[in-house]
Coordinates of C-alpha atoms in Angstrom, one line a residue:
M1 CA -16.2 30.6 8.5
A2 CA -14.3 32.9 6.2
K3 CA -16.2 33.0 3.0
K4 CA -15.8 34.8 -0.4
T5 CA -18.5 34.6 -3.2
N6 CA -19.4 31.8 -3.7
I7 CA -16.0 30.0 -2.3
L8 CA -15.8 27.9 1.3
L9 CA -12.9 27.8 3.0
I10 CA -12.6 24.9 5.3
D11 CA -9.8 24.3 8.2
G12 CA -10.9 21.3 9.3
K13 CA -12.6 22.4 12.5
S14 CA -15.1 25.1 11.8
L15 CA -17.3 23.4 9.1
T16 CA -21.3 23.8 10.0
L17 CA -24.1 21.6 8.9
E18 CA -25.4 24.0 6.8
D19 CA -22.2 24.5 4.3
V20 CA -22.1 20.9 3.8
A21 CA -25.9 20.8 3.0
K22 CA -25.2 23.9 0.7
V23 CA -22.0 22.5 -0.8
A24 CA -24.4 19.1 -1.4
Y25 CA -27.0 20.7 -3.4
D26 CA -25.0 23.6 -5.1
P27 CA -22.3 22.4 -7.3
T28 CA -21.3 25.9 -8.7
I29 CA -19.9 26.2 -5.1
K30 CA -15.8 26.0 -4.6
V31 CA -13.7 24.7 -1.9
A32 CA -11.0 25.6 -0.4
L33 CA -8.6 25.6 2.3
T34 CA -7.5 28.4 4.9
T35 CA -3.7 29.4 4.6
A36 CA -3.8 28.1 7.8
A37 CA -5.2 24.5 7.3
R38 CA -2.9 24.3 4.3
K39 CA 0.6 25.2 6.9
N40 CA -0.6 22.4 9.5
V41 CA -0.8 19.7 6.6
I42 CA 2.4 21.0 4.8
A43 CA 4.2 20.6 8.7
S44 CA 2.3 17.2 9.8
R45 CA 3.6 15.7 6.7
N46 CA 6.9 16.6 7.2
F47 CA 6.9 15.3 10.3
V48 CA 5.8 12.1 9.9
L49 CA 8.3 12.1 7.0
S50 CA 11.2 12.8 9.4
K51 CA 10.3 10.0 11.7
M52 CA 10.3 7.2 8.3
K53 CA 13.3 8.5 7.4
A54 CA 14.8 7.7 10.7
K55 CA 13.7 4.4 10.2
E56 CA 10.8 4.0 12.7
A57 CA 7.8 1.9 12.4
I58 CA 4.5 4.3 11.9
Y59 CA 1.5 2.3 11.6
G60 CA -0.2 2.6 8.4
F61 CA 3.2 4.3 6.9
N62 CA 5.7 1.7 6.7
T63 CA 3.9 -1.2 8.5
G64 CA 1.0 -3.4 7.4
F65 CA -2.8 -3.1 9.0
G66 CA -4.6 -4.2 11.8
P67 CA -3.5 -7.9 12.7
L68 CA -0.3 -6.9 11.0
S69 CA 0.7 -4.0 12.5
D70 CA 3.6 -5.4 13.5
V71 CA 4.9 -6.3 9.9
R72 CA 7.3 -3.8 8.9
I73 CA 6.7 -2.9 5.1
S74 CA 9.9 -2.6 2.6
D75 CA 10.4 1.6 1.2
D76 CA 9.7 0.2 -2.3
K77 CA 6.6 -1.3 -2.2
L78 CA 4.7 1.7 0.6
D79 CA 2.7 3.2 -2.6
E80 CA 1.9 -0.4 -3.5
L81 CA 0.9 -1.0 -0.2
Q82 CA -1.8 1.9 -0.4
I83 CA -2.7 1.4 -3.9
N84 CA -4.0 -2.0 -2.9
I85 CA -6.2 -0.9 0.4
V86 CA -7.8 1.1 -1.6
R87 CA -8.5 -1.5 -4.5
S88 CA -9.3 -4.2 -1.6
H89 CA -11.4 -2.6 0.1
A90 CA -13.9 -1.2 -3.2
V91 CA -16.4 -4.3 -2.6
G92 CA -19.4 -2.2 -1.9
I93 CA -22.7 -3.1 -3.5
G94 CA -26.4 -1.8 -4.4
P95 CA -27.5 1.6 -5.5
A96 CA -25.5 4.2 -5.8
L97 CA -25.6 7.3 -3.3
S98 CA -27.1 10.2 -4.6
I99 CA -24.5 13.1 -5.9
P100 CA -25.3 15.5 -2.9
E101 CA -25.0 12.7 -0.7
T102 CA -21.8 12.1 -2.4
R103 CA -20.7 15.9 -2.7
A104 CA -21.1 15.7 1.5
A105 CA -19.4 12.8 2.1
M106 CA -16.4 14.5 -0.4
L107 CA -16.5 17.6 1.6
L108 CA -16.1 16.0 4.8
R109 CA -13.3 13.6 4.0
I110 CA -11.2 16.6 2.8
N111 CA -12.3 18.7 5.9
S112 CA -11.2 15.8 8.3
H113 CA -7.4 15.9 6.5
S114 CA -7.6 19.3 6.4
S115 CA -7.3 19.6 10.1
G116 CA -3.7 18.1 10.0
F117 CA -3.6 15.0 11.8
S118 CA -4.1 12.6 9.1
G119 CA -0.5 12.9 8.0
V120 CA -1.3 12.9 4.8
S121 CA 0.3 15.4 1.7
I122 CA -1.3 18.6 0.8
D123 CA -1.1 17.4 -3.0
L124 CA -3.1 14.3 -1.9
I125 CA -6.3 17.2 -0.7
E126 CA -5.6 19.2 -3.8
A127 CA -6.3 16.5 -5.9
Q128 CA -9.8 15.8 -3.4
L129 CA -10.7 19.4 -3.9
A130 CA -9.9 18.8 -7.3
L131 CA -12.8 16.3 -7.8
L132 CA -15.0 18.0 -6.0
N133 CA -14.6 21.8 -7.8
N134 CA -15.2 19.8 -11.3
G135 CA -17.7 18.4 -10.2
I136 CA -16.4 14.5 -10.8
H137 CA -18.3 12.5 -7.9
P138 CA -17.6 9.0 -8.0
V139 CA -19.9 6.2 -8.3
I140 CA -20.6 4.9 -4.4
P141 CA -22.3 1.9 -3.7
E142 CA -25.1 2.4 -0.6
Q143 CA -23.9 -1.1 1.0
G144 CA -21.2 -2.2 2.4
S145 CA -19.6 0.1 5.7
V146 CA -19.1 -1.6 9.0
G147 CA -20.4 1.4 10.9
A148 CA -18.2 1.9 14.0
S149 CA -14.8 0.5 12.4
G150 CA -15.7 3.1 9.5
D151 CA -17.2 3.5 6.4
L152 CA -14.3 1.4 4.6
A153 CA -16.0 0.0 1.0
P154 CA -17.9 3.3 0.4
L155 CA -15.1 5.2 0.9
A156 CA -12.7 3.4 -1.6
H157 CA -15.1 3.4 -3.8
M158 CA -15.1 7.6 -3.7
S159 CA -11.4 7.1 -3.7
L160 CA -10.5 5.2 -6.5
P161 CA -11.3 7.9 -8.8
L162 CA -8.5 10.0 -7.5
I163 CA -6.4 7.2 -8.8
G164 CA -8.1 6.8 -12.3
E165 CA -10.2 4.1 -11.4
G166 CA -13.7 3.2 -11.0
E167 CA -17.0 5.4 -12.7
V168 CA -17.9 9.0 -11.8
H169 CA -21.3 11.2 -12.1
F170 CA -19.7 13.2 -14.7
N171 CA -22.0 16.2 -16.7
G172 CA -24.8 13.8 -16.1
K173 CA -23.7 11.0 -17.2
V174 CA -21.9 7.8 -15.9
I175 CA -18.3 7.3 -17.1
D176 CA -14.8 5.8 -16.1
A177 CA -12.9 8.1 -13.6
K178 CA -9.9 7.8 -16.3
I179 CA -12.2 9.5 -19.3
A180 CA -13.5 11.9 -16.6
L181 CA -10.3 13.6 -15.3
K182 CA -8.7 13.7 -18.9
N183 CA -11.8 15.9 -19.5
A184 CA -11.6 18.4 -17.0
K185 CA -7.8 18.0 -17.4
L186 CA -6.8 16.6 -14.3
K187 CA -3.7 13.7 -13.9
P188 CA -4.5 10.6 -11.6
Y189 CA -2.9 11.0 -8.2
K190 CA -0.3 8.5 -6.9
V191 CA -1.1 7.5 -3.4
Q192 CA 1.7 8.0 -0.9
A193 CA 2.6 6.4 2.3
K194 CA 0.1 6.8 4.5
E195 CA -2.5 8.2 2.1
G196 CA -4.7 5.1 1.3
L197 CA -5.5 4.3 4.8
A198 CA -6.2 7.6 5.6
L199 CA -8.5 7.7 2.5
I200 CA -11.0 5.0 3.7
N201 CA -10.9 5.1 7.3
G202 CA -13.3 7.1 8.4
T203 CA -17.2 7.5 8.7
Q204 CA -17.5 10.4 6.2
I205 CA -20.4 8.6 4.6
M206 CA -22.7 7.7 7.0
T207 CA -21.7 11.8 8.2
A208 CA -23.0 12.7 5.2
I209 CA -26.4 11.1 4.9
G210 CA -27.4 11.7 8.9
T211 CA -26.3 15.4 7.9
L212 CA -28.8 15.9 5.0
V213 CA -31.3 13.6 6.5
Y214 CA -31.1 15.9 10.1
L215 CA -31.2 19.0 8.1
K216 CA -34.3 17.3 6.2
S217 CA -36.4 16.5 9.2
K218 CA -35.4 19.8 11.1
R219 CA -36.8 21.5 8.3
L220 CA -40.3 19.1 7.8
S221 CA -40.5 19.3 11.8
E222 CA -40.5 23.5 11.4
I223 CA -43.2 23.0 8.4
A224 CA -45.3 21.0 10.1
D225 CA -45.3 23.3 13.0
L226 CA -46.2 26.4 11.1
A227 CA -48.9 24.5 9.3
G228 CA -50.6 23.7 12.8
A229 CA -50.1 27.1 14.2
M230 CA -51.8 28.7 10.9
T231 CA -54.6 25.7 11.1

């Protein structure tokens, strides 16, 4: 993977477990897209938008979700639909994830979108990168995932700060996301067609936790072997 000093370039394909851990534990590392990934994201979004202009029904863009997949949504309600799916799924409970777990999940979500298969806009990914790179970490309750069907609730909490809602860890404090965005000179992002669904439909929370636990376990196993050998 191409890297510059203190910068991790991602493309949706070559991210390693070690990369995830580095970003999770080191907030000084900045993340950016490769040029190729940026082109793929833009091309994907343009393709889907062209299909929408042709009045084709595309799931998640101009239809309802789940059982309502055959219900067409009027053009003037598409953005509202995407905001509401994020808000309606932000119903997690329990203690918040740690900041390293949150950072890992944020990176994995961005990496997934950067592959160019989600149909999201490049502006959304830039907004996600801005949160991560400015140390604005969403407060994500650790309970609420529905497993194989997706980390819908925790990912919704992770996405709320993008639109200026919810709470975040910022500069050592838990504050309203809107205040954190203002302090970082950022504006709330306006989600567009498909993007609300793309933000919450995934397994990046469990993948983030699993990655960090695996790497810790691997390290402990190596230390145990060394200690045993020395003894």
